[in-house]
Amino acid sequence: MKSSPTEFERRCYALLRQIPEGRVTTYKAIAEALGTKAYRAVGRAMGANPDPVIVPCHRVVASDGTLGGYALGLERKIALLESEGLRIGQGRVEDFKTVFWSAFSV
DNA sequence: CGGTTGACCAAGT
DNA sequence: GACTTGGCCAACC
């Protein structure tokens, strides 16, 4: 089973699950939504991602629209995003601002 | 409890 | 436009 994720990590995962299909968000947006500025802590938490299936971590990209990274490999991340109707251009998300999703937009 | 690391970000060179 | 530096927060050693 899973280790004991901290409240912070759980919060990140819960937020990711709120992301609609075909949309992406940034590490920064997540941190801000959680009421903090720990962009790095969010990224690190994703690295601790216990359930890459339950939690759509592949919908999280860097603030520049770059894919950033993925526990299962960027190739996998790209495939998933394209599968959701997103356009990926050379390690980067096209129409990033268009598909960008904010927790405050709900 | 101090120091290092990390799927980062923004600004400066 | 690409690389370097400083800064932020949380988890790990």
Tab-separated table of C-alpha atoms (C1' of nucleotides) in Angstrom:
chain	number	residue	atom	x	y	z
A	1	MET	CA	0.000	0.000	0.000
A	2	LYS	CA	0.965	3.596	0.000
A	3	SER	CA	3.162	5.362	2.451
A	4	SER	CA	1.758	8.109	4.594
A	5	PRO	CA	1.324	11.128	2.344
A	6	THR	CA	1.330	14.435	4.164
A	7	GLU	CA	-1.578	16.827	4.203
A	8	PHE	CA	0.271	18.968	1.728
A	9	GLU	CA	0.659	16.141	-0.767
A	10	ARG	CA	-2.921	15.004	-0.328
A	11	ARG	CA	-4.083	18.522	-1.016
A	12	CYS	CA	-2.118	18.583	-4.253
A	13	TYR	CA	-3.609	15.309	-5.420
A	14	ALA	CA	-7.120	16.400	-4.497
A	15	LEU	CA	-6.669	19.524	-6.566
A	16	LEU	CA	-5.334	17.612	-9.539
A	17	ARG	CA	-8.390	15.413	-9.522
A	18	GLN	CA	-10.496	18.532	-10.005
A	19	ILE	CA	-8.818	19.272	-13.304
A	20	PRO	CA	-11.244	18.679	-16.174
A	21	GLU	CA	-10.216	16.661	-19.181
A	22	GLY	CA	-8.255	18.424	-21.871
A	23	ARG	CA	-7.019	21.019	-19.410
A	24	VAL	CA	-3.669	21.585	-17.741
A	25	THR	CA	-2.388	23.581	-14.808
A	26	THR	CA	0.967	24.641	-13.494
A	27	TYR	CA	2.872	23.796	-10.349
A	28	LYS	CA	2.661	27.414	-9.378
A	29	ALA	CA	-1.120	27.551	-9.752
A	30	ILE	CA	-1.429	24.520	-7.507
A	31	ALA	CA	0.798	26.000	-4.860
A	32	GLU	CA	-1.096	29.262	-4.971
A	33	ALA	CA	-4.403	27.409	-4.808
A	34	LEU	CA	-3.142	25.683	-1.694
A	35	GLY	CA	-2.316	29.048	-0.231
A	36	THR	CA	1.434	28.726	-0.460
A	37	LYS	CA	4.333	29.484	-2.764
A	38	ALA	CA	5.990	26.121	-2.539
A	39	TYR	CA	6.190	25.495	-6.274
A	40	ARG	CA	9.076	23.212	-5.628
A	41	ALA	CA	7.333	21.425	-2.822
A	42	VAL	CA	4.481	20.691	-5.221
A	43	GLY	CA	6.876	19.298	-7.798
A	44	ARG	CA	8.586	17.227	-5.171
A	45	ALA	CA	5.203	15.993	-3.982
A	46	MET	CA	4.403	14.908	-7.530
A	47	GLY	CA	7.640	12.977	-7.538
A	48	ALA	CA	6.238	11.170	-4.524
A	49	ASN	CA	3.094	10.558	-6.558
A	50	PRO	CA	1.713	7.319	-5.097
A	51	ASP	CA	-0.978	6.765	-7.712
A	52	PRO	CA	-0.169	8.199	-11.150
A	53	VAL	CA	-3.455	6.799	-12.377
A	54	ILE	CA	-5.783	8.018	-9.662
A	55	VAL	CA	-4.057	11.367	-9.774
A	56	PRO	CA	-3.794	12.921	-13.252
A	57	CYS	CA	-0.347	14.353	-12.659
A	58	HIS	CA	0.180	14.405	-16.398
A	59	ARG	CA	-2.096	17.441	-16.534
A	60	VAL	CA	0.457	19.456	-14.656
A	61	VAL	CA	3.039	21.427	-16.609
A	62	ALA	CA	5.545	24.158	-15.915
A	63	SER	CA	4.510	27.824	-15.941
A	64	ASP	CA	6.096	28.273	-19.351
A	65	GLY	CA	3.984	25.533	-20.859
A	66	THR	CA	6.902	23.122	-20.870
A	67	LEU	CA	6.000	19.630	-19.772
A	68	GLY	CA	8.432	19.713	-16.898
A	69	GLY	CA	8.701	16.070	-15.963
A	70	TYR	CA	6.802	12.897	-15.325
A	71	ALA	CA	7.434	9.920	-13.076
A	72	LEU	CA	6.580	7.449	-15.825
A	73	GLY	CA	8.504	9.355	-18.469
A	74	LEU	CA	7.688	12.417	-20.541
A	75	GLU	CA	6.847	10.210	-23.507
A	76	ARG	CA	3.998	8.837	-21.459
A	77	LYS	CA	2.903	12.262	-20.342
A	78	ILE	CA	2.830	13.591	-23.879
A	79	ALA	CA	0.817	10.613	-25.093
A	80	LEU	CA	-1.769	11.131	-22.369
A	81	LEU	CA	-2.108	14.839	-23.027
A	82	GLU	CA	-2.489	14.300	-26.752
A	83	SER	CA	-5.045	11.641	-25.966
A	84	GLU	CA	-7.069	14.292	-24.186
A	85	GLY	CA	-7.098	16.540	-27.220
A	86	LEU	CA	-4.116	18.701	-26.357
A	87	ARG	CA	-1.481	19.664	-28.858
A	88	ILE	CA	2.131	19.125	-27.914
A	89	GLY	CA	4.932	20.830	-29.753
A	90	GLN	CA	8.471	19.660	-29.200
A	91	GLY	CA	8.344	19.124	-25.441
A	92	ARG	CA	5.990	22.003	-25.045
A	93	VAL	CA	2.225	22.520	-24.756
A	94	GLU	CA	0.619	24.476	-27.571
A	95	ASP	CA	-2.248	26.819	-26.760
A	96	PHE	CA	-1.026	26.539	-23.228
A	97	LYS	CA	-2.957	29.574	-22.056
A	98	THR	CA	-6.063	28.270	-23.783
A	99	VAL	CA	-6.017	24.935	-22.026
A	100	PHE	CA	-4.737	26.377	-18.801
A	101	TRP	CA	-6.929	25.590	-15.845
A	102	SER	CA	-7.089	27.492	-12.612
A	103	ALA	CA	-8.492	26.221	-9.336
A	104	PHE	CA	-10.222	29.561	-8.983
A	105	SER	CA	-12.007	29.085	-12.273
A	106	VAL	CA	-14.265	26.501	-10.745
B	1	DC	C1'	17.967	20.499	14.215
B	2	DG	C1'	21.181	21.932	10.051
B	3	DG	C1'	22.091	21.037	5.343
B	4	DT	C1'	20.880	19.078	0.767
B	5	DT	C1'	17.611	18.188	-2.815
B	6	DG	C1'	13.663	18.772	-6.025
B	7	DA	C1'	8.593	16.938	-11.975
B	8	DC	C1'	9.944	25.128	-10.066
B	9	DC	C1'	9.861	30.383	-11.110
B	10	DA	C1'	11.464	34.943	-12.234
B	11	DA	C1'	14.938	37.989	-13.229
B	12	DG	C1'	19.546	39.032	-14.731
B	13	DT	C1'	23.632	38.296	-17.821
C	1	DG	C1'	17.347	33.292	-27.286
C	2	DA	C1'	20.149	30.297	-23.994
C	3	DC	C1'	22.525	30.014	-19.639
C	4	DT	C1'	23.252	31.458	-14.659
C	5	DT	C1'	21.816	33.126	-10.106
C	6	DG	C1'	18.856	33.819	-6.306
C	7	DG	C1'	14.698	32.609	-3.972
C	8	DC	C1'	10.676	30.083	-2.376
C	9	DC	C1'	8.695	25.849	0.520
C	10	DA	C1'	8.389	21.023	1.991
C	11	DA	C1'	10.512	16.451	2.583
C	12	DC	C1'	14.631	13.652	3.377
C	13	DC	C1'	19.429	12.470	5.466
